[in-house]
Short mmCIF file of C-alpha atoms and ligand atoms in Angstrom, two decimals:
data_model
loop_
_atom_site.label_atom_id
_atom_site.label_comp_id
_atom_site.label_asym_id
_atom_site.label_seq_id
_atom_site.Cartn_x
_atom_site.Cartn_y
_atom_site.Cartn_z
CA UNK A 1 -7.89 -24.31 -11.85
CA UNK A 2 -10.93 -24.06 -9.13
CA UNK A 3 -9.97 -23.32 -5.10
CA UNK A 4 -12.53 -23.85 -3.01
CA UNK A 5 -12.34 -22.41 0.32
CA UNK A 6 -15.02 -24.79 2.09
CA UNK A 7 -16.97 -23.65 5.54
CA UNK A 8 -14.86 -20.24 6.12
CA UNK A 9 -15.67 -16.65 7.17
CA UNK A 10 -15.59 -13.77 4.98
CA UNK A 11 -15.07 -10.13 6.23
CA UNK A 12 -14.27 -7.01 4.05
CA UNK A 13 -14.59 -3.69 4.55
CA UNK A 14 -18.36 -3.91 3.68
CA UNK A 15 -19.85 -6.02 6.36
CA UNK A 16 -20.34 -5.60 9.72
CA UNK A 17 -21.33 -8.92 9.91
CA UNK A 18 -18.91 -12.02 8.90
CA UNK A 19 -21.14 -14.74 6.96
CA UNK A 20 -20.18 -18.16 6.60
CA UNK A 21 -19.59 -19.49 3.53
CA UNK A 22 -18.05 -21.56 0.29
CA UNK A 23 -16.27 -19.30 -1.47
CA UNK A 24 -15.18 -20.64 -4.69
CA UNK A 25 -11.94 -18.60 -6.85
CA UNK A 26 -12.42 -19.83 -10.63
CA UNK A 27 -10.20 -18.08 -13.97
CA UNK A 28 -8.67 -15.37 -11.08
CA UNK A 29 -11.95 -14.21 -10.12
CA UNK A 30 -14.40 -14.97 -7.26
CA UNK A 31 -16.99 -17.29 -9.33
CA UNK A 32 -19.25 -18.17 -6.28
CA UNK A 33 -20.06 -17.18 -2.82
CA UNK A 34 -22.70 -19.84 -1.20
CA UNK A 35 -24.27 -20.63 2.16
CA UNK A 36 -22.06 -22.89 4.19
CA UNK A 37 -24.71 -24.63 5.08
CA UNK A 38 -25.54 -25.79 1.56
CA UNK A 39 -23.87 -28.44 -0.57
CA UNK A 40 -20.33 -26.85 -1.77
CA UNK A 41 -19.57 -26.37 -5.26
CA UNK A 42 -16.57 -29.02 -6.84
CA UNK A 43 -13.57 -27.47 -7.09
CA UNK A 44 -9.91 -28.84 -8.41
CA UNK A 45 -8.44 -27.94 -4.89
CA UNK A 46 -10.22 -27.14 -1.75
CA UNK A 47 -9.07 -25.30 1.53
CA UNK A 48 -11.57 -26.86 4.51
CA UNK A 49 -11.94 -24.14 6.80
CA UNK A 50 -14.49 -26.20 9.64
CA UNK A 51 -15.31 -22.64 10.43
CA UNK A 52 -11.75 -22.29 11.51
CA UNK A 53 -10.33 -20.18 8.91
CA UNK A 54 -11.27 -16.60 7.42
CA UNK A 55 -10.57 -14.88 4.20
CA UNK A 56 -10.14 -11.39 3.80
CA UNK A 57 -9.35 -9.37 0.77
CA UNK A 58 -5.60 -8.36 0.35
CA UNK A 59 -4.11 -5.71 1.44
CA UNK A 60 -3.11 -2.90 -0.55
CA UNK A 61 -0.30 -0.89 0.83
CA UNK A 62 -1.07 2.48 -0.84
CA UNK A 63 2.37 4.10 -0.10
CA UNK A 64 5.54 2.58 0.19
CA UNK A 65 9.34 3.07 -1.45
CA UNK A 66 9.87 -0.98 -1.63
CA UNK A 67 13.74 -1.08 -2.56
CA UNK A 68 13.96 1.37 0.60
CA UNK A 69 14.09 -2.06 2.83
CA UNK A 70 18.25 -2.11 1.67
CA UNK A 71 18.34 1.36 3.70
CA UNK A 72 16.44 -0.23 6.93
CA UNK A 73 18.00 0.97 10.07
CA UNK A 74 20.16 3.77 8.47
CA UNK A 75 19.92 6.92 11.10
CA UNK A 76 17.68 5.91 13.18
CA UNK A 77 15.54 8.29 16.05
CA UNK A 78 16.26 11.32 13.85
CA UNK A 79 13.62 13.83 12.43
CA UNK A 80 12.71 13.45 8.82
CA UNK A 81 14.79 16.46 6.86
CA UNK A 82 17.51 15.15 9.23
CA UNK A 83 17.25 12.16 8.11
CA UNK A 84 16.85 12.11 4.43
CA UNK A 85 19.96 14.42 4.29
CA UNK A 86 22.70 13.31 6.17
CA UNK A 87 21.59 9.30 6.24
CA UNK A 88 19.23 8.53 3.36
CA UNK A 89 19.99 10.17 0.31
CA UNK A 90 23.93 9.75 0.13
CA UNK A 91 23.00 6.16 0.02
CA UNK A 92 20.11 6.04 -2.33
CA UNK A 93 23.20 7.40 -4.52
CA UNK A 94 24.72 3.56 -4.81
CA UNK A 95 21.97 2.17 -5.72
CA UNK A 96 22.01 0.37 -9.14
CA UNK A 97 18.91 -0.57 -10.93
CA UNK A 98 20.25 -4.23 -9.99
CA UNK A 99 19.88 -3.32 -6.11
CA UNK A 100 16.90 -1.40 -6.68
CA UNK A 101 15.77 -4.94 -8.22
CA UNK A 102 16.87 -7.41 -5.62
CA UNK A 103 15.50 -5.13 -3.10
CA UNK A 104 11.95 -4.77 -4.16
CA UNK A 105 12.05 -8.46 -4.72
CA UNK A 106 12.73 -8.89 -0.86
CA UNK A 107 10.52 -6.30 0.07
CA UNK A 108 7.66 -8.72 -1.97
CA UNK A 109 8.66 -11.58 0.30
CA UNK A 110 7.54 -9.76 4.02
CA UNK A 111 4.67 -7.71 1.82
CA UNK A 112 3.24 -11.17 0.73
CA UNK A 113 3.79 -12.77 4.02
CA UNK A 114 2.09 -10.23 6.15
CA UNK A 115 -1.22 -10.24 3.30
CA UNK A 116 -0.69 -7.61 0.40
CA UNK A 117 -1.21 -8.04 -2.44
CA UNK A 118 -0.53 -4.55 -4.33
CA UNK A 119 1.61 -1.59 -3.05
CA UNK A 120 1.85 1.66 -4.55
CA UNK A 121 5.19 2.74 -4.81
CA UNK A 122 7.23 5.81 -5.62
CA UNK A 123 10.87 5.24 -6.28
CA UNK A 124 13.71 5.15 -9.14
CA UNK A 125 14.84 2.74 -12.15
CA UNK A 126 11.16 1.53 -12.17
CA UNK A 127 11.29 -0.92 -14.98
CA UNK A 128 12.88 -2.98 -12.73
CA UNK A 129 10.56 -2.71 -9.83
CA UNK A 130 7.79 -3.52 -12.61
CA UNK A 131 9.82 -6.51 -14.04
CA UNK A 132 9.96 -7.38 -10.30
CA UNK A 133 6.14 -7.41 -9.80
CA UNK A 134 5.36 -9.07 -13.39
CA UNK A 135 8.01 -12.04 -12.25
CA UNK A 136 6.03 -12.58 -8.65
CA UNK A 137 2.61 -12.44 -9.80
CA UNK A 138 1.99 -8.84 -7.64
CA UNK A 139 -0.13 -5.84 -8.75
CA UNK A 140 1.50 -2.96 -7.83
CA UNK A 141 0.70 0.82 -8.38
CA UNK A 142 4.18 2.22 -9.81
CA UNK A 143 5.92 5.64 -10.38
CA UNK A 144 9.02 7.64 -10.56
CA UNK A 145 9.64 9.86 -7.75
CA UNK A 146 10.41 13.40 -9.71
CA UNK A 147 12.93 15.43 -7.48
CA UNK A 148 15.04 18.76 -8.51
CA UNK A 149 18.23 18.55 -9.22
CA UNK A 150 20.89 19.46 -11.88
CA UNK A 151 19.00 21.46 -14.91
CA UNK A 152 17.30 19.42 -17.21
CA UNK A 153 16.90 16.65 -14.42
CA UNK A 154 12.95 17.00 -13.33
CA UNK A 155 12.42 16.98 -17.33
CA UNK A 156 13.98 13.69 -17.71
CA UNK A 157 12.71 12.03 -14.70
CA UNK A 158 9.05 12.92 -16.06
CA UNK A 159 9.81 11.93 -19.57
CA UNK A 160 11.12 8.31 -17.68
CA UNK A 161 8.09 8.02 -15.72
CA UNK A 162 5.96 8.59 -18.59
CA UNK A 163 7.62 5.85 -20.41
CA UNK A 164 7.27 4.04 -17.56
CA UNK A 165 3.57 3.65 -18.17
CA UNK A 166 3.33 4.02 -21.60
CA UNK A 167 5.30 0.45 -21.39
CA UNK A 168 4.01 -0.74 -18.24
CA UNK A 169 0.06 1.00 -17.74
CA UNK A 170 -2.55 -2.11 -17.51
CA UNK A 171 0.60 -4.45 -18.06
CA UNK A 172 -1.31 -8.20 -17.84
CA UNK A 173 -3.88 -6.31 -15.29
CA UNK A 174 -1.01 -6.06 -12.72
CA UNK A 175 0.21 -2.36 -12.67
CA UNK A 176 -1.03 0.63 -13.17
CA UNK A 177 1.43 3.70 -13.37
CA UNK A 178 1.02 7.12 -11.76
CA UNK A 179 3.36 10.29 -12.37
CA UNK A 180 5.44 10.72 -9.10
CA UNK A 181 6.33 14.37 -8.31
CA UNK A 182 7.99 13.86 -4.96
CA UNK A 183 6.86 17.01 -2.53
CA UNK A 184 6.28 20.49 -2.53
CA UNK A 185 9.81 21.03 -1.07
CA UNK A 186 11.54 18.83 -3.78
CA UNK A 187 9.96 19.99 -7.16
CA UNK A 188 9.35 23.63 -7.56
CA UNK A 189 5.52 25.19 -8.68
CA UNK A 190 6.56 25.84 -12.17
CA UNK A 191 7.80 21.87 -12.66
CA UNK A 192 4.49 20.89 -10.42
CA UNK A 193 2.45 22.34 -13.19
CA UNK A 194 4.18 20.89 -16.25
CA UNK A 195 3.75 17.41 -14.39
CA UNK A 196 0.00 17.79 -13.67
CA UNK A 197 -0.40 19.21 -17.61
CA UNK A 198 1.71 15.47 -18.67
CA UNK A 199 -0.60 14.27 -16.34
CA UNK A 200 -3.87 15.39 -17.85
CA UNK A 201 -3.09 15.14 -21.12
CA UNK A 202 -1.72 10.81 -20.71
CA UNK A 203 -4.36 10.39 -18.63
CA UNK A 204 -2.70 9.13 -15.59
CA UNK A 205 -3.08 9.94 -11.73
CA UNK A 206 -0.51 11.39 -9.36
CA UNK A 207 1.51 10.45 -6.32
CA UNK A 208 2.55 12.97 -3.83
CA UNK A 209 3.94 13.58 -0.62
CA UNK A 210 1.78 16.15 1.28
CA UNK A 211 2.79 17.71 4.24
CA UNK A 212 3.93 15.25 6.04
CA UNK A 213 5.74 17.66 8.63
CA UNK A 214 4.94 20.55 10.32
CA UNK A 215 8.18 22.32 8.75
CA UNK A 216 6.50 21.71 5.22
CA UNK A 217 3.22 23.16 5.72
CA UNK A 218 4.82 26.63 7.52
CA UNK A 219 7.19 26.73 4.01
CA UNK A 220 4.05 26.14 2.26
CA UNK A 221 4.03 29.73 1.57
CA UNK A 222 0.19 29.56 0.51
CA UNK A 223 -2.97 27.39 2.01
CA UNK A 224 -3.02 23.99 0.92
CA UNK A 225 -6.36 24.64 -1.21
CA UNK A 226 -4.50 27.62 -2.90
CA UNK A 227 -1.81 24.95 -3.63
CA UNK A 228 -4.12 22.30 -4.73
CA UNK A 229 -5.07 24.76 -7.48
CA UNK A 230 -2.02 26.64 -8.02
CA UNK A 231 -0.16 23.00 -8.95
CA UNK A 232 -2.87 21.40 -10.90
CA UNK A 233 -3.50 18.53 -8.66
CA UNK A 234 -6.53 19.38 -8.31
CA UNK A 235 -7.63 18.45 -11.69
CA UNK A 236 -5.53 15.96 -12.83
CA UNK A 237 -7.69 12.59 -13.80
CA UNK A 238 -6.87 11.20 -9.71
CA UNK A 239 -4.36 12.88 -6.80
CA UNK A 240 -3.00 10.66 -4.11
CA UNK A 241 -1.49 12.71 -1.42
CA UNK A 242 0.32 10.62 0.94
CA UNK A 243 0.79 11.05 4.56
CA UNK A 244 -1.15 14.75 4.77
CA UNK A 245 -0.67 15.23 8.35
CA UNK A 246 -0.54 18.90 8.70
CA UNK A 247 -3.53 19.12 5.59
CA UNK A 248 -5.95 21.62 7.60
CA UNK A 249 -9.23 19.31 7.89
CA UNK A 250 -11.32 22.30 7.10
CA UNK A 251 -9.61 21.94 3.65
CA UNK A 252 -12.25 21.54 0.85
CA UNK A 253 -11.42 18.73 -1.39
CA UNK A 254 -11.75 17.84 -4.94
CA UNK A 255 -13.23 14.62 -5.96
CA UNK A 256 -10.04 13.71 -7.77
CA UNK A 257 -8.38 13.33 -4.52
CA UNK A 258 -7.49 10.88 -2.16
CA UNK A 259 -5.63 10.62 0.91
CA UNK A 260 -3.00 8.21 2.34
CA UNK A 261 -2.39 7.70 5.94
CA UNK A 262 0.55 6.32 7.23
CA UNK A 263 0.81 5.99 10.95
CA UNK A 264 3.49 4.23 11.98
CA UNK A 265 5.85 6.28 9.86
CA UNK A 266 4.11 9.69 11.18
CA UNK A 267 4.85 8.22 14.51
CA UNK A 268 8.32 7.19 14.04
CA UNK A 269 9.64 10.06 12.56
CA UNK A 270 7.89 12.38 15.16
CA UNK A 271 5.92 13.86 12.24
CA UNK A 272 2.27 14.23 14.21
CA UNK A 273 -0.82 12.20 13.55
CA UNK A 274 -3.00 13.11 10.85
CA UNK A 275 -6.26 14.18 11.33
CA UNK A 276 -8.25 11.01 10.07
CA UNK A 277 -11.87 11.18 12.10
CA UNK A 278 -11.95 14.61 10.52
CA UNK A 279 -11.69 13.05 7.05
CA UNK A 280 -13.67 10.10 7.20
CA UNK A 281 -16.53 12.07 9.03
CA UNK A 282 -16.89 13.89 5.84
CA UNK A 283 -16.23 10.78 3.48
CA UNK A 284 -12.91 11.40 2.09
CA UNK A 285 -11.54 8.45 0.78
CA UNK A 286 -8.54 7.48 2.80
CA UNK A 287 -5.93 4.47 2.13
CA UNK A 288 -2.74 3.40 4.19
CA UNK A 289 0.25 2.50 3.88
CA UNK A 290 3.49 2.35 5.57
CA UNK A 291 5.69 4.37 3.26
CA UNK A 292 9.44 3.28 3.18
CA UNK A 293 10.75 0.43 5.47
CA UNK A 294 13.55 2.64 6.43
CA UNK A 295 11.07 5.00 8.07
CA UNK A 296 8.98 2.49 9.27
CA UNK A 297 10.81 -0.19 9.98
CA UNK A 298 8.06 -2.49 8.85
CA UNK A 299 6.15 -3.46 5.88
CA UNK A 300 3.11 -4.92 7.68
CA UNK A 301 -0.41 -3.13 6.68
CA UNK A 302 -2.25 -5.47 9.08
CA UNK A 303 -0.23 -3.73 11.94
CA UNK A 304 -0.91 -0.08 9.90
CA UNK A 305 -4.61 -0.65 9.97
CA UNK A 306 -4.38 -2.13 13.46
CA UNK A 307 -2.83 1.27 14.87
CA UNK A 308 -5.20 3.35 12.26
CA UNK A 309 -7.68 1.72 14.25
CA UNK A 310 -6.39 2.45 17.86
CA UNK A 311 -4.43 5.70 17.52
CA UNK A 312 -7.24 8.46 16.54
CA UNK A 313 -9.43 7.18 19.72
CA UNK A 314 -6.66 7.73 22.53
CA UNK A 315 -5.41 10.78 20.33
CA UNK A 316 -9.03 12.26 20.20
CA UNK A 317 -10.48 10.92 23.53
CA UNK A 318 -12.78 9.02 21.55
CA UNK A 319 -13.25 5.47 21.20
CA UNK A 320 -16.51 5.52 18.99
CA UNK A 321 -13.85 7.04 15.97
CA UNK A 322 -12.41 4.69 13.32
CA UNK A 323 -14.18 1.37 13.54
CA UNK A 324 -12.70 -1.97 13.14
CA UNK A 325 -14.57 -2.44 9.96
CA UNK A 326 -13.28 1.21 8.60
CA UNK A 327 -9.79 0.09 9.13
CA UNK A 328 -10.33 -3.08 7.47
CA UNK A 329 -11.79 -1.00 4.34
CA UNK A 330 -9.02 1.36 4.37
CA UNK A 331 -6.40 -1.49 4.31
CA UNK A 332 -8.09 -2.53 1.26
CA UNK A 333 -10.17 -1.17 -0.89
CA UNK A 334 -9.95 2.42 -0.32
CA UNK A 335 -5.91 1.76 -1.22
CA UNK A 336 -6.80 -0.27 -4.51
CA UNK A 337 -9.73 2.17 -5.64
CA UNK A 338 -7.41 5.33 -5.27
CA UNK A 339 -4.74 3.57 -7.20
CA UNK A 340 -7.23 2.67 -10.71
CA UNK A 341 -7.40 -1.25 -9.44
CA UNK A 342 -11.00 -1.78 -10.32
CA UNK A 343 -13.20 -5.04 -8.82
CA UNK A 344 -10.31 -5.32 -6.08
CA UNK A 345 -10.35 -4.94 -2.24
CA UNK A 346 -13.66 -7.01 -1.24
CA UNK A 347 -14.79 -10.05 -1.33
CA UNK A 348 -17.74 -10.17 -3.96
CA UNK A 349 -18.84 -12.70 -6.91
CA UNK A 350 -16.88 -11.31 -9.94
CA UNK A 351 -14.09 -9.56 -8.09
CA UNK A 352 -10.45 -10.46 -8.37
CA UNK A 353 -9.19 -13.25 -6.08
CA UNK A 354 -6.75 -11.28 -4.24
CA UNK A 355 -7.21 -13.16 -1.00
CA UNK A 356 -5.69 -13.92 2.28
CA UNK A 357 -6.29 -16.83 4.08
CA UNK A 358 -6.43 -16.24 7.78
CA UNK A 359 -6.24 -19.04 10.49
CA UNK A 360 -8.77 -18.38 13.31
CA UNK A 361 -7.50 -21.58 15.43
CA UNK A 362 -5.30 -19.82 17.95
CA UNK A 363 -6.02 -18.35 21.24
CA UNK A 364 -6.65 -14.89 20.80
CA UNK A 365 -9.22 -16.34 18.65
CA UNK A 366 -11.75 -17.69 20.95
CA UNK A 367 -14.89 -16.20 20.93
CA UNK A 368 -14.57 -15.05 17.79
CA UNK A 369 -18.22 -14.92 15.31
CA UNK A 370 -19.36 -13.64 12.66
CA UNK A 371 -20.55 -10.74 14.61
CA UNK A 372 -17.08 -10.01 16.12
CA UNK A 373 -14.95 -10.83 13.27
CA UNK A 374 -14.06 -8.10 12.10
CA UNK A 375 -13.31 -6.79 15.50
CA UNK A 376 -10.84 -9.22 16.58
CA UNK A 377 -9.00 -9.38 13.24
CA UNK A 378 -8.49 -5.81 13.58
CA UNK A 379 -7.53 -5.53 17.48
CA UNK A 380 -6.47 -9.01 18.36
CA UNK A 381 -5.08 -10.40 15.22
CA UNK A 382 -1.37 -9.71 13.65
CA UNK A 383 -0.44 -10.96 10.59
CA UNK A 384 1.37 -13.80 12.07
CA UNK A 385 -2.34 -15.38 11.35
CA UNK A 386 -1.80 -15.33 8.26
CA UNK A 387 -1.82 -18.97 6.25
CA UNK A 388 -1.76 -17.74 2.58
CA UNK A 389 -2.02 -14.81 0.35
CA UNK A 390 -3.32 -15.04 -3.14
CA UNK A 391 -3.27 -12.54 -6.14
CA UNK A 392 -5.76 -13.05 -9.28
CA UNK A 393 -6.23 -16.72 -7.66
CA UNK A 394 -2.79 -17.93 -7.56
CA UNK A 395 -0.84 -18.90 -4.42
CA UNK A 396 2.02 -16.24 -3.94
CA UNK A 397 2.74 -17.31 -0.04
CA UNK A 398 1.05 -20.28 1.28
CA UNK A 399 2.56 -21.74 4.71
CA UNK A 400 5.69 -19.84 4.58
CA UNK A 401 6.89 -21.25 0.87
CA UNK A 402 7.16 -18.53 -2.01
CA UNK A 403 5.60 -20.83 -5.31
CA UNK A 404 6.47 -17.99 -7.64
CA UNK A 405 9.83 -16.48 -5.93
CA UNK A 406 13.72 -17.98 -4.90
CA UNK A 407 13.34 -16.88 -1.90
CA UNK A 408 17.34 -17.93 -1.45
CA UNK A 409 18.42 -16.49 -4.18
CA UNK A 410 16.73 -12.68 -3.27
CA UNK A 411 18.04 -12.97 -0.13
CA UNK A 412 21.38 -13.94 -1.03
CA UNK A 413 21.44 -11.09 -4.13
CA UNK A 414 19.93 -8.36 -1.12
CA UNK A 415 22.80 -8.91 1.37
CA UNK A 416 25.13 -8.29 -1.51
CA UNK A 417 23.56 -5.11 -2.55
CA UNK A 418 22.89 -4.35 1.16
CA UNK A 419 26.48 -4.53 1.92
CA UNK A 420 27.83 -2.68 -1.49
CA UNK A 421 25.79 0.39 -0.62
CA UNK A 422 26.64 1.12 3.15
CA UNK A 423 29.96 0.06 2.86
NI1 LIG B 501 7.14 8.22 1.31
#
């Protein structure tokens, strides 16, 4: 089936400018982009914008713990070791791969409805997080979070994960599957290594929390170069390091790496603000994401690339830093490139239709052109703009309806699991 989205505005993280246009989504791809002021191509179904409406490309939320949204507002205002000890991980203990289920399913209802359309995420009893993202229609970027524990337990978390892709890796062009090592402070050198060798030799990338707090990099022990090396991540085929706050910005880099930057978390949890200007002045790829939605509390990457956008110029005096347009990419298609999502994250003829339809007829809307588009979307708009989100083509959230998801039904199953692992 053919959508056409007739007379809209298109902004990615490639234009400065917005153009007007028919944009026409044809076998899950974009077939056409034409001139609005030309004839528009028949379509099955179309969308008439009137120059009212703008589509962006998803978002990809390029670091998140989805099932964490049945642990919301556990321990609040406390710092993050804090935190993860006393209020976190006695829960995490309850969880069945039935909760773990539910709850990734209801953290797909607010990721849809604020505009992603993939999240990376690190957690446990992954098959059913990827049954979870086959049944919606998602694309998500999935692996097992590798901790220490009891002997033998880091050996069979990796052998799980890398069953986890060998099952799941290119599953119908929705996932793709990364190993998970958790941290430096949860999985010791020697285990780091044997996980970046599995790595290497399946051919998958790696995601890892780095230094997130200033505790972590002091315990470090070594620079963060010397353990870039020392673990392997530098070589392995792609490195994701999530959060990096305290990564020294002189730090030289291997092509093979990426970082994610999650600011609301940082700011929540007191852990600093990283040092993103630094990084994108020397063109270090850089995604976002919000990381859990107990650390968060939210699951919105329109409001993580809106304070992206605003925190580094009041944090560095500088309001030339992070442009609107930067945000945008990062929100995007820096978070679906890092993750092995090719042809994703822009809107371009031949890319996958992983849209969101965004209604421009409000207030904080007027004035708004294809100039300023990108602009206002960034530091006037929310996500409560948003009319529709669309992965490979396909409606997943269109006016606040679910076509491919009982929305009931996962809430009703999430309150249950909600109330069987705090009580
Ligand atoms: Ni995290």
């Amino acid at each position: 089936m053919a959508t056409l989205f007739k007379d809209v505005y298109i902004s990615d993280g490639s234009r400065t400018i917005a153009e007007r246009v028919h944009l026409l989504v044809s076998k899950g791809r974009i077939a056409s982009i034409t001139d609005a002021r030309e004839n528009p191509p028949s379509a099955d179904k179309i969308i008439s914008g009137r120059g009212k409406m703008a589509v962006i490309p998803g978002f990809v939320n390029a670091h998140t713990h989805a099932a964490m949204v049945l642990l919301r507002g556990l321990g609040e205002d406390a710092p993050l070791m804090e935190w993860l000890k006393n209020k976190i991980w006695p829960v995490e203990d309850k969880l069945t791969p039935e909760y773990i289920y539910w709850g990734t399913l209801s953290a797909m209802l607010e990721m849809l409805a604020t505009g992603t359309t993939c999240f990376a995420d690190m957690y446990f009893e992954m098959e059913g997080v990827a049954d979870a993202v086959l049944s919606a229609g998602m694309k998500a970027a999935l692996c097992r979070g590798i901790t220490a524990g009891e002997p033998g337990k880091i050996e069979r978390s990796l052998q799980n994960n890398i069953e986890l892709a060998e099952k799941y890796h290119g599953r119908e062009g929705l996932i793709t599957v990364q190993l998970g090592p958790h941290a430096p402070y949860t999985v010791p050198m020697e285990a780091m290594k044997s996980i970046t060798e599995a790595a290497k030799s399946h051919g998958l990338g790696v995601h890892f929390h780095f230094l997130e707090t200033k505790g972590e990099r002091d315990n470090l022990g070594m620079t963060p170069s010397e353990y870039l090396e020392a673990s392997g991540l530098d070589s392995v085929p792609y490195a994701n390091l999530a959060h990096s706050v305290w990564l020294d910005p002189d730090t030289e880099l291997h092509e093979n790496i990426s970082l994610i930057h999650c600011p609301c978390s940082n700011l929540k949890l007191g852990s600093g603000i990283m040092p993103l200007p630094s990084w994108l002045d020397r063109d270090v790829p850089v995604a976002l994401g919000t990381d859990g939605a107990s650390s968060n509390n939210r699951l919105d990457m329109w409001e993580e690339m809106r304070t992206a956008a605003i925190l580094h110029k009041g944090a560095s005096m500088n309001p030339v830093c992070v442009p609107a347009v930067d945000a945008l990419r990062m929100a995007t298609y820096e978070g679906a490139r890092a993750f092995g999502f090719s042809q994703k994250g822009m809107i371009r003829e031949g890319w996958a239709a992983d849209l969101v339809l965004v209604n421009l007829d409000s207030p904080h809307y007027i004035g708004v052109n294809g100039e300023n588009l990108a602009a206002y979307l960034v530091y006037a708009g929310s996500s409560g703009d948003i009319a529709g989100t669309m992965v490979n083509g396909r409606w997943l959230y269109r006016n606040g309806e679910y076509p491919t998801l009982d929305r009931e039904e996962i809430m009703q199953k999430s309150h249950e699991a909600r109330k069987a692992i705090t009580e």
